[in-house]
């Protein structure tokens, strides 16, 4: 059985007991370097995910015949995570998915806002195309960002497209000791250092932290 384990936003305190158990029971752990270091523990056979997705699949296929293999995903595996990729190579019957707390959930918890009414998207490793219209047409848009399309770059693009009346909460390093959560206007964010790899919550200007919205 292949177990796909969501490990939460980063800190061990957000790892669920079920995820801990799945990791402990696995004989082989496959994950990015940061997650392996943080969660794999001692004495396991490991494989590092980097720009080697074909090798990852071959390694899992080889080990899956005889061993319990766990693939670790940050946050929740189904939230812009590795689940979709794995489903292209393994059948759902071969797989168990252990959910994790997504960075989006923790961002909304920090801001004391709901996320059932948000449009959730990602520019992490993707195009920014489409985000401008989403922000124009929806009161609450949450997007994941990366090192190329940082919150600052996204803000610049929104300003250039003439978007007005919005503000942004940037949530970076959630659950870590250097966690950063701050409110920006589009203009101040556009001039900022960037805050790569964070969750961006883009709302109408009057929306308040913890404010009811329905
Ligand atoms: C490939 S996506 C994976 C998302 C993950 N599956 C989830 O549910 O959070 C990676 C992006 O998630 C966001 N992210 C993941 N962990 C984060 C954290 N601890 N703090 C802020 N953003 C985080 C960042 O936007 C990062 O670039």
Coordinates of N, CA and C and ligand atoms in Angstrom, one line a residue:
X1 N 0.8 -1.2 0.0 CA 0.0 0.0 0.0 C 0.9 1.3 0.0
X2 N 0.5 2.2 -0.8 CA 1.2 3.5 -0.9 C 0.4 4.5 0.0
X3 N 1.0 5.0 1.0 CA 0.3 6.0 1.9 C 0.8 7.4 1.5
X4 N -0.1 8.2 1.2 CA 0.2 9.6 0.9 C -0.2 10.4 2.1
X5 N 0.8 11.0 2.8 CA 0.6 11.6 4.1 C 0.7 13.1 4.1
X6 N -0.3 13.8 4.4 CA -0.3 15.3 4.6 C 0.3 15.6 5.9
X7 N 1.4 16.3 5.9 CA 2.1 16.6 7.2 C 1.9 17.9 7.8
X8 N 0.9 18.7 7.2 CA 0.6 20.0 7.7 C 1.6 21.1 7.2
X9 N 1.4 22.3 7.8 CA 2.2 23.4 7.2 C 3.7 23.4 7.6
X10 N 4.1 22.6 8.5 CA 5.5 22.6 8.8 C 5.9 22.1 10.2
X11 N 5.3 22.8 11.2 CA 5.7 22.5 12.5 C 5.1 21.1 12.9
X12 N 5.8 20.4 13.7 CA 5.4 19.0 14.2 C 4.1 19.1 14.9
X13 N 3.8 20.3 15.6 CA 2.6 20.4 16.3 C 1.3 20.3 15.5
X14 N 1.5 20.6 14.1 CA 0.3 20.5 13.3 C 0.2 19.1 12.5
X15 N 1.1 18.2 12.9 CA 1.1 16.8 12.3 C 0.0 16.1 13.1
X16 N -0.9 15.4 12.4 CA -2.0 14.7 13.1 C -1.4 13.4 13.7
X17 N -2.0 12.8 14.7 CA -1.5 11.6 15.3 C -1.6 10.4 14.2
X18 N -2.6 10.5 13.3 CA -2.7 9.5 12.3 C -1.6 9.6 11.3
X19 N -1.2 10.8 11.0 CA -0.1 11.0 10.0 C 1.2 10.5 10.7
X20 N 1.4 10.8 12.0 CA 2.6 10.3 12.7 C 2.7 8.8 12.6
X21 N 1.5 8.2 12.9 CA 1.4 6.7 12.9 C 1.8 6.1 11.5
X22 N 1.2 6.8 10.4 CA 1.5 6.3 9.1 C 3.0 6.4 8.8
X23 N 3.6 7.5 9.2 CA 5.1 7.7 9.0 C 5.9 6.6 9.7
X24 N 5.5 6.4 11.0 CA 6.2 5.4 11.8 C 6.1 4.0 11.3
X25 N 4.9 3.7 10.7 CA 4.7 2.3 10.2 C 5.3 2.1 8.8
X26 N 5.7 3.2 8.1 CA 6.2 3.0 6.8 C 7.7 2.5 6.9
X27 N 8.1 1.7 5.9 CA 9.5 1.3 5.8 C 10.3 2.2 4.9
X28 N 9.6 2.8 4.0 CA 10.3 3.6 3.0 C 9.6 5.0 3.0
X29 N 10.3 6.1 3.1 CA 9.7 7.4 3.0 C 10.2 8.2 1.8
X30 N 9.3 8.7 1.1 CA 9.6 9.5 -0.1 C 9.1 11.0 0.2
X31 N 10.0 12.0 0.1 CA 9.6 13.3 0.3 C 10.7 14.3 -0.1
X32 N 10.3 15.6 -0.1 CA 11.3 16.6 -0.3 C 12.3 16.6 0.9
X33 N 13.5 17.2 0.7 CA 14.5 17.2 1.7 C 14.1 17.7 3.1
X34 N 13.3 18.9 3.0 CA 12.9 19.6 4.2 C 12.0 18.7 5.0
X35 N 11.0 18.0 4.3 CA 10.1 17.2 5.0 C 10.7 15.9 5.6
X36 N 11.7 15.4 4.8 CA 12.4 14.2 5.3 C 13.1 14.5 6.6
X37 N 13.8 15.6 6.6 CA 14.6 16.0 7.8 C 13.7 16.2 9.0
X38 N 12.5 16.8 8.7 CA 11.6 17.1 9.8 C 10.8 15.9 10.3
X39 N 10.5 15.0 9.4 CA 9.5 14.0 9.9 C 9.9 12.6 9.7
X40 N 10.9 12.2 8.9 CA 11.1 10.8 8.6 C 11.7 10.0 9.8
X41 N 12.4 10.7 10.7 CA 13.0 10.0 11.8 C 14.2 9.1 11.4
X42 N 14.7 8.3 12.3 CA 15.8 7.5 12.1 C 15.5 6.1 11.5
X43 N 16.4 5.5 10.8 CA 16.3 4.1 10.5 C 15.4 3.7 9.3
X44 N 15.0 4.7 8.5 CA 14.1 4.4 7.4 C 14.9 4.5 6.1
X45 N 14.5 3.8 5.2 CA 15.0 4.0 3.8 C 14.3 5.2 3.2
X46 N 15.0 6.1 2.6 CA 14.4 7.4 2.2 C 14.8 7.7 0.7
X47 N 14.0 8.5 0.1 CA 14.2 8.9 -1.3 C 13.8 10.4 -1.4
X48 N 14.7 11.2 -1.9 CA 14.5 12.6 -1.9 C 13.8 13.1 -3.2
X49 N 12.7 13.8 -3.1 CA 12.0 14.3 -4.3 C 12.7 15.7 -4.6
X50 N 13.2 15.8 -5.8 CA 13.7 17.1 -6.3 C 13.1 17.2 -7.7
X51 N 14.0 17.6 -8.7 CA 13.5 17.6 -10.1 C 13.6 16.2 -10.7
X52 N 13.1 15.2 -10.1 CA 13.3 13.8 -10.5 C 12.0 13.0 -10.5
X53 N 10.9 13.5 -11.0 CA 9.6 12.9 -10.7 C 9.6 11.5 -11.4
X54 N 10.3 11.3 -12.5 CA 10.2 10.0 -13.2 C 11.0 9.0 -12.3
X55 N 12.1 9.4 -11.7 CA 12.8 8.5 -10.8 C 12.0 8.2 -9.5
X56 N 11.2 9.2 -9.1 CA 10.4 9.0 -7.9 C 9.4 7.9 -8.2
X57 N 8.7 7.9 -9.3 CA 7.7 6.9 -9.7 C 8.4 5.5 -9.8
X58 N 9.6 5.5 -10.4 CA 10.2 4.2 -10.6 C 10.6 3.6 -9.2
X59 N 11.1 4.5 -8.3 CA 11.5 4.1 -7.0 C 10.3 3.5 -6.2
X60 N 9.2 4.3 -6.3 CA 8.0 3.8 -5.5 C 7.6 2.5 -6.1
X61 N 7.5 2.3 -7.4 CA 7.0 1.1 -8.0 C 7.9 -0.1 -7.6
X62 N 9.2 0.1 -7.6 CA 10.1 -0.9 -7.2 C 9.9 -1.4 -5.7
X63 N 9.7 -0.4 -4.9 CA 9.6 -0.7 -3.4 C 8.2 -1.2 -3.0
X64 N 7.2 -0.7 -3.7 CA 5.9 -1.0 -3.3 C 5.5 -2.5 -3.3
X65 N 6.2 -3.3 -4.1 CA 5.9 -4.7 -4.2 C 6.1 -5.4 -2.8
X66 N 7.1 -4.9 -2.1 CA 7.5 -5.6 -0.8 C 7.4 -4.8 0.4
X67 N 7.3 -3.5 0.2 CA 7.4 -2.6 1.4 C 6.3 -1.6 1.5
X68 N 6.1 -1.1 2.8 CA 5.2 -0.1 3.0 C 5.8 1.3 2.7
X69 N 5.3 1.9 1.7 CA 5.9 3.2 1.2 C 5.0 4.4 1.6
X70 N 5.6 5.4 2.2 CA 4.8 6.6 2.5 C 5.4 7.8 1.7
X71 N 4.6 8.6 1.0 CA 5.0 9.8 0.4 C 4.5 10.9 1.2
X72 N 5.4 11.8 1.6 CA 5.0 12.9 2.5 C 4.7 14.2 1.6
X73 N 3.6 14.8 1.9 CA 3.2 16.1 1.2 C 3.1 17.2 2.2
X74 N 3.5 18.4 1.9 CA 3.3 19.5 2.8 C 1.8 19.8 2.8
X75 N 1.3 20.3 3.9 CA -0.1 20.7 4.1 C -1.0 19.5 3.8
X76 N -1.9 19.6 2.9 CA -2.8 18.5 2.5 C -2.4 18.0 1.1
X77 N -2.3 16.7 0.9 CA -1.8 16.2 -0.4 C -2.7 16.6 -1.6
X78 N -4.0 16.9 -1.3 CA -4.9 17.2 -2.4 C -5.0 18.7 -2.6
X79 N -4.2 19.5 -1.9 CA -4.3 20.9 -2.1 C -3.0 21.4 -2.8
X80 N -3.1 21.4 -4.2 CA -1.9 21.7 -5.0 C -0.7 20.9 -4.5
X81 N -1.0 19.7 -4.2 CA 0.1 18.8 -3.7 C 0.4 17.7 -4.6
X82 N 1.1 16.6 -4.1 CA 1.6 15.6 -5.0 C 0.5 14.6 -5.4
X83 N -0.7 14.7 -4.8 CA -1.7 13.6 -5.0 C -2.0 13.4 -6.5
X84 N -2.3 14.5 -7.2 CA -2.7 14.5 -8.6 C -1.6 13.8 -9.4
X85 N -0.4 14.1 -9.2 CA 0.7 13.5 -9.9 C 0.8 12.0 -9.6
X86 N 0.6 11.6 -8.4 CA 0.7 10.2 -8.1 C -0.5 9.4 -8.7
X87 N -1.6 10.0 -8.8 CA -2.8 9.4 -9.4 C -2.6 9.1 -10.9
X88 N -1.7 9.8 -11.5 CA -1.4 9.5 -12.9 C -0.6 8.3 -13.1
X89 N 0.0 7.8 -12.0 CA 0.9 6.6 -12.1 C 0.5 5.4 -11.2
X90 N -0.4 5.7 -10.2 CA -0.8 4.6 -9.4 C -2.4 4.7 -9.3
X91 N -3.0 3.5 -9.1 CA -4.4 3.5 -9.0 C -4.9 3.9 -7.6
X92 N -6.1 4.5 -7.5 CA -6.6 4.9 -6.2 C -6.7 3.7 -5.3
X93 N -6.9 2.5 -5.8 CA -6.9 1.3 -4.9 C -5.6 1.0 -4.3
X94 N -4.5 1.4 -4.9 CA -3.2 1.2 -4.3 C -2.8 2.2 -3.2
X95 N -3.7 3.1 -3.0 CA -3.3 4.3 -2.2 C -4.2 4.6 -1.0
X96 N -3.6 5.0 0.0 CA -4.4 5.6 1.1 C -3.9 7.0 1.3
X97 N -4.9 7.9 1.5 CA -4.5 9.3 1.7 C -4.8 9.8 3.1
X98 N -3.8 10.3 3.8 CA -4.0 10.8 5.1 C -4.0 12.3 5.0
X99 N -5.2 12.9 5.3 CA -5.2 14.4 5.1 C -4.3 15.2 6.1
X100 N -3.9 16.3 5.7 CA -3.1 17.2 6.6 C -3.7 18.6 6.6
X101 N -3.3 19.4 7.6 CA -3.8 20.8 7.7 C -3.1 21.6 6.6
X102 N -3.9 22.2 5.7 CA -3.3 23.0 4.7 C -2.8 24.3 5.1
X103 N -1.9 24.9 4.4 CA -1.4 26.2 4.7 C -2.6 27.2 4.6
X104 N -3.5 26.9 3.7 CA -4.6 27.8 3.5 C -5.5 27.8 4.8
X105 N -5.7 26.6 5.3 CA -6.6 26.5 6.5 C -5.9 27.3 7.7
X106 N -4.6 27.1 7.8 CA -3.9 27.8 8.9 C -3.9 29.3 8.7
X107 N -3.7 29.8 7.5 CA -3.8 31.2 7.2 C -5.1 31.8 7.6
X108 N -6.2 31.1 7.2 CA -7.5 31.6 7.6 C -7.8 31.5 9.1
X109 N -7.2 30.5 9.7 CA -7.4 30.4 11.2 C -6.7 31.6 11.8
X110 N -5.5 31.9 11.4 CA -4.7 33.0 11.9 C -5.5 34.3 11.8
X111 N -6.2 34.5 10.6 CA -6.9 35.7 10.3 C -8.3 35.7 10.9
X112 N -8.7 34.5 11.5 CA -10.1 34.4 12.0 C -11.1 34.7 10.9
X113 N -10.9 34.1 9.7 CA -11.9 34.3 8.6 C -12.3 32.9 8.1
X114 N -13.4 32.8 7.5 CA -13.8 31.5 6.9 C -13.1 31.3 5.5
X115 N -13.1 30.1 5.1 CA -12.5 29.8 3.7 C -13.5 29.1 2.8
X116 N -14.7 28.8 3.3 CA -15.7 28.1 2.5 C -16.2 29.0 1.4
X117 N -16.0 30.4 1.6 CA -16.5 31.3 0.6 C -15.4 31.9 -0.2
X118 N -14.2 31.3 -0.1 CA -13.1 31.9 -0.9 C -12.8 31.1 -2.2
X119 N -12.3 31.8 -3.2 CA -11.8 31.1 -4.4 C -10.4 30.8 -4.1
X120 N -10.0 29.5 -4.1 CA -8.7 29.1 -3.8 C -7.9 28.7 -5.0
X121 N -6.7 29.3 -5.2 CA -6.0 29.0 -6.4 C -4.5 29.1 -6.1
X122 N -3.6 28.9 -7.1 CA -2.2 28.9 -6.9 C -1.4 29.4 -8.1
X123 N -0.4 30.3 -7.8 CA 0.5 30.7 -8.9 C 1.9 30.0 -8.6
X124 N 1.9 29.1 -7.6 CA 3.2 28.4 -7.3 C 3.5 27.5 -8.5
X125 N 4.6 27.8 -9.2 CA 5.0 27.0 -10.4 C 4.0 27.1 -11.5
X126 N 3.2 28.1 -11.5 CA 2.1 28.2 -12.6 C 2.1 29.6 -13.2
X127 N 1.2 29.8 -14.1 CA 1.0 31.1 -14.7 C 0.2 32.0 -13.8
X128 N 0.4 33.3 -13.9 CA -0.5 34.3 -13.2 C -1.8 34.6 -13.9
X129 N -1.8 34.2 -15.2 CA -3.0 34.4 -16.1 C -4.2 33.9 -15.4
X130 N -5.3 34.6 -15.4 CA -6.5 34.2 -14.8 C -6.7 34.7 -13.4
X131 N -5.6 35.0 -12.7 CA -5.8 35.5 -11.3 C -6.4 36.9 -11.2
X132 N -6.0 37.7 -12.2 CA -6.6 39.1 -12.2 C -8.1 39.1 -12.3
X133 N -8.7 38.2 -13.2 CA -10.1 38.2 -13.3 C -10.8 37.6 -12.1
X134 N -10.1 36.6 -11.5 CA -10.6 36.0 -10.2 C -10.7 37.1 -9.2
X135 N -9.7 37.9 -9.0 CA -9.7 38.9 -8.0 C -10.7 40.0 -8.3
X136 N -10.9 40.3 -9.6 CA -11.9 41.3 -9.9 C -13.3 40.8 -9.6
X137 N -13.5 39.5 -9.8 CA -14.9 39.0 -9.8 C -15.3 38.4 -8.4
X138 N -14.3 38.3 -7.5 CA -14.7 37.6 -6.2 C -14.2 38.4 -5.1
X139 N -15.0 38.3 -3.9 CA -14.7 39.1 -2.8 C -13.5 38.6 -2.0
X140 N -13.2 37.3 -2.1 CA -12.1 36.7 -1.3 C -11.4 35.6 -2.2
X141 N -10.1 35.9 -2.5 CA -9.3 35.0 -3.3 C -8.1 34.7 -2.5
X142 N -7.8 33.4 -2.4 CA -6.6 32.9 -1.7 C -5.7 32.3 -2.7
X143 N -4.5 32.7 -2.8 CA -3.5 32.1 -3.7 C -2.2 31.7 -3.0
X144 N -1.7 30.6 -3.4 CA -0.3 30.2 -3.0 C 0.6 30.9 -3.9
X145 N 1.8 31.2 -3.4 CA 2.8 31.9 -4.3 C 4.1 31.2 -4.2
X146 N 5.1 31.6 -5.0 CA 6.4 30.9 -5.0 C 7.5 32.0 -5.0
X147 N 8.7 31.6 -5.4 CA 9.8 32.5 -5.5 C 9.8 33.4 -6.7
X148 N 9.1 33.0 -7.7 CA 9.1 33.8 -9.0 C 7.9 34.7 -8.9
X149 N 6.7 34.2 -8.7 CA 5.5 35.0 -8.5 C 5.3 35.2 -7.1
X150 N 6.0 36.2 -6.5 CA 5.9 36.5 -5.1 C 4.6 37.3 -4.9
X151 N 4.2 37.5 -3.6 CA 3.0 38.4 -3.4 C 3.3 39.8 -4.0
X152 N 4.6 40.3 -3.9 CA 4.9 41.6 -4.4 C 4.6 41.7 -5.9
X153 N 5.1 40.6 -6.6 CA 4.9 40.6 -8.1 C 3.4 40.5 -8.4
X154 N 2.7 39.6 -7.6 CA 1.2 39.5 -7.9 C 0.6 40.9 -7.7
X155 N 1.0 41.6 -6.6 CA 0.4 42.9 -6.4 C 0.7 43.9 -7.6
X156 N 1.9 43.8 -8.1 CA 2.3 44.7 -9.2 C 1.4 44.4 -10.4
X157 N 1.2 43.1 -10.7 CA 0.3 42.7 -11.8 C -1.1 43.2 -11.6
X158 N -1.6 43.1 -10.4 CA -3.0 43.5 -10.1 C -3.1 45.0 -10.4
X159 N -2.1 45.7 -9.9 CA -2.2 47.2 -10.0 C -2.1 47.6 -11.5
X160 N -1.2 46.9 -12.2 CA -1.0 47.1 -13.7 C -2.3 46.8 -14.5
X161 N -3.1 45.9 -13.9 CA -4.4 45.5 -14.6 C -5.5 46.4 -14.2
X162 N -5.2 47.4 -13.3 CA -6.2 48.4 -12.9 C -7.2 47.9 -11.8
X163 N -6.7 46.9 -11.0 CA -7.6 46.4 -9.9 C -7.5 47.4 -8.8
X164 N -8.6 47.8 -8.2 CA -8.7 48.7 -7.1 C -9.6 48.2 -6.0
X165 N -9.5 48.8 -4.8 CA -10.5 48.4 -3.8 C -10.2 47.1 -3.1
X166 N -8.9 46.7 -3.2 CA -8.6 45.4 -2.5 C -7.4 45.6 -1.5
X167 N -7.4 44.7 -0.6 CA -6.2 44.6 0.3 C -5.8 43.2 0.4
X168 N -4.6 43.0 1.0 CA -4.0 41.7 1.0 C -3.4 41.3 2.4
X169 N -3.7 40.1 2.8 CA -3.0 39.6 4.0 C -1.9 38.6 3.4
X170 N -0.7 38.8 3.8 CA 0.4 37.9 3.4 C 0.7 37.0 4.6
X171 N 0.7 35.7 4.4 CA 1.0 34.7 5.5 C 2.2 33.9 5.1
X172 N 3.3 34.1 5.7 CA 4.5 33.3 5.4 C 5.0 32.5 6.6
X173 N 5.7 31.4 6.3 CA 6.3 30.6 7.3 C 5.3 30.2 8.4
X174 N 4.1 29.9 8.0 CA 3.0 29.6 9.0 C 3.4 28.4 9.8
X175 N 3.2 28.5 11.1 CA 3.5 27.4 12.1 C 4.9 27.4 12.5
X176 N 5.8 28.1 11.8 CA 7.2 28.2 12.3 C 7.5 29.4 13.2
X177 N 8.6 29.4 13.9 CA 8.9 30.5 14.8 C 9.0 31.8 14.1
X178 N 9.4 31.8 12.8 CA 9.5 33.1 12.1 C 8.2 33.4 11.3
X179 N 7.1 32.9 11.8 CA 5.8 33.1 11.1 C 5.6 34.6 10.9
X180 N 5.1 35.0 9.7 CA 4.8 36.4 9.4 C 3.4 36.5 8.8
X181 N 2.6 37.3 9.5 CA 1.2 37.5 9.0 C 1.0 39.0 9.0
X182 N 0.7 39.7 7.9 CA 0.6 41.1 7.9 C -0.4 41.6 6.8
X183 N -1.1 42.7 7.1 CA -2.0 43.3 6.1 C -1.3 44.3 5.3
X184 N -1.5 44.4 4.0 CA -0.9 45.3 3.0 C -2.0 45.9 2.1
X185 N -1.8 47.2 1.7 CA -2.5 47.6 0.5 C -1.8 47.1 -0.7
X186 N -2.5 47.0 -1.8 CA -1.8 46.5 -3.0 C -0.5 47.3 -3.3
X187 N -0.6 48.7 -3.1 CA 0.5 49.6 -3.4 C 1.7 49.3 -2.5
X188 N 1.5 49.1 -1.2 CA 2.6 48.9 -0.3 C 3.2 47.5 -0.5
X189 N 2.4 46.5 -0.8 CA 2.9 45.2 -1.1 C 3.7 45.2 -2.4
X190 N 3.3 45.9 -3.4 CA 4.0 45.9 -4.7 C 5.4 46.5 -4.5
X191 N 5.6 47.3 -3.5 CA 7.0 47.9 -3.2 C 7.8 47.1 -2.2
X192 N 7.2 46.0 -1.7 CA 7.8 45.3 -0.6 C 8.9 44.3 -1.1
X193 N 9.7 43.7 -0.2 CA 10.7 42.7 -0.6 C 10.1 41.5 -1.3
X194 N 8.8 41.2 -1.1 CA 8.2 40.1 -1.9 C 7.5 39.0 -1.1
X195 N 8.1 38.5 0.0 CA 7.5 37.4 0.8 C 7.2 36.1 0.0
X196 N 8.3 35.5 -0.6 CA 8.0 34.3 -1.5 C 7.5 33.2 -0.7
X197 N 6.8 32.2 -1.3 CA 6.4 31.0 -0.7 C 5.4 31.2 0.4
X198 N 4.5 32.2 0.2 CA 3.5 32.4 1.2 C 2.1 32.3 0.7
X199 N 1.1 32.3 1.6 CA -0.3 32.3 1.3 C -0.7 33.8 1.2
X200 N -1.4 34.2 0.1 CA -1.9 35.5 -0.1 C -3.4 35.5 0.0
X201 N -4.0 36.3 0.9 CA -5.5 36.4 1.0 C -5.8 37.7 0.5
X202 N -6.6 37.8 -0.7 CA -6.9 39.1 -1.3 C -8.4 39.3 -1.1
X203 N -8.7 40.4 -0.4 CA -10.1 40.7 -0.1 C -10.5 42.1 -0.4
X204 N -11.8 42.4 -0.4 CA -12.3 43.7 -0.6 C -11.7 44.6 0.5
X205 N -11.5 45.9 0.2 CA -10.8 46.7 1.2 C -11.4 46.8 2.6
X206 N -12.8 46.7 2.6 CA -13.4 46.9 3.9 C -13.5 45.6 4.8
X207 N -13.0 44.5 4.2 CA -13.1 43.2 4.9 C -12.1 43.3 6.1
X208 N -12.6 42.8 7.3 CA -11.8 42.9 8.5 C -11.3 41.5 9.0
X209 N -10.2 41.5 9.6 CA -9.8 40.2 10.3 C -10.9 39.9 11.2
X210 N -11.3 38.6 11.1 CA -12.4 38.1 12.0 C -13.7 38.7 11.7
X211 N -13.8 39.6 10.7 CA -15.1 40.2 10.4 C -16.1 39.2 9.8
X212 N -17.4 39.2 10.2 CA -18.3 38.3 9.5 C -18.5 38.8 8.1
X213 N -18.7 37.9 7.2 CA -18.8 38.3 5.8 C -20.0 37.7 5.1
X214 N -21.0 37.2 5.9 CA -22.2 36.7 5.2 C -23.3 36.9 6.1
Ligands
LIG1 C1 3.3 23.1 -3.7 S1 2.3 24.1 -2.7 C2 1.7 22.9 -1.5 C3 0.5 23.3 -0.7 C4 0.2 22.3 0.4 N1 -0.3 21.1 -0.2 C5 -0.9 22.9 1.4 O1 -1.9 22.2 1.5 O2 -0.6 23.9 2.0 C6 3.4 25.0 -1.8 C7 2.9 26.4 -1.4 O3 2.1 26.3 -0.3 C8 2.2 27.5 0.6 N2 2.7 27.0 1.9 C9 3.1 25.8 2.2 N3 3.5 25.7 3.5 C10 3.4 27.0 4.0 C11 3.7 27.7 5.2 N4 4.1 27.0 6.3 N5 3.4 29.0 5.3 C12 2.9 29.7 4.3 N6 2.7 29.1 3.1 C13 2.9 27.8 2.9 C14 3.2 28.4 -0.2 O4 2.5 29.2 -1.0 C15 4.0 27.4 -1.0 O5 4.7 28.0 -2.1

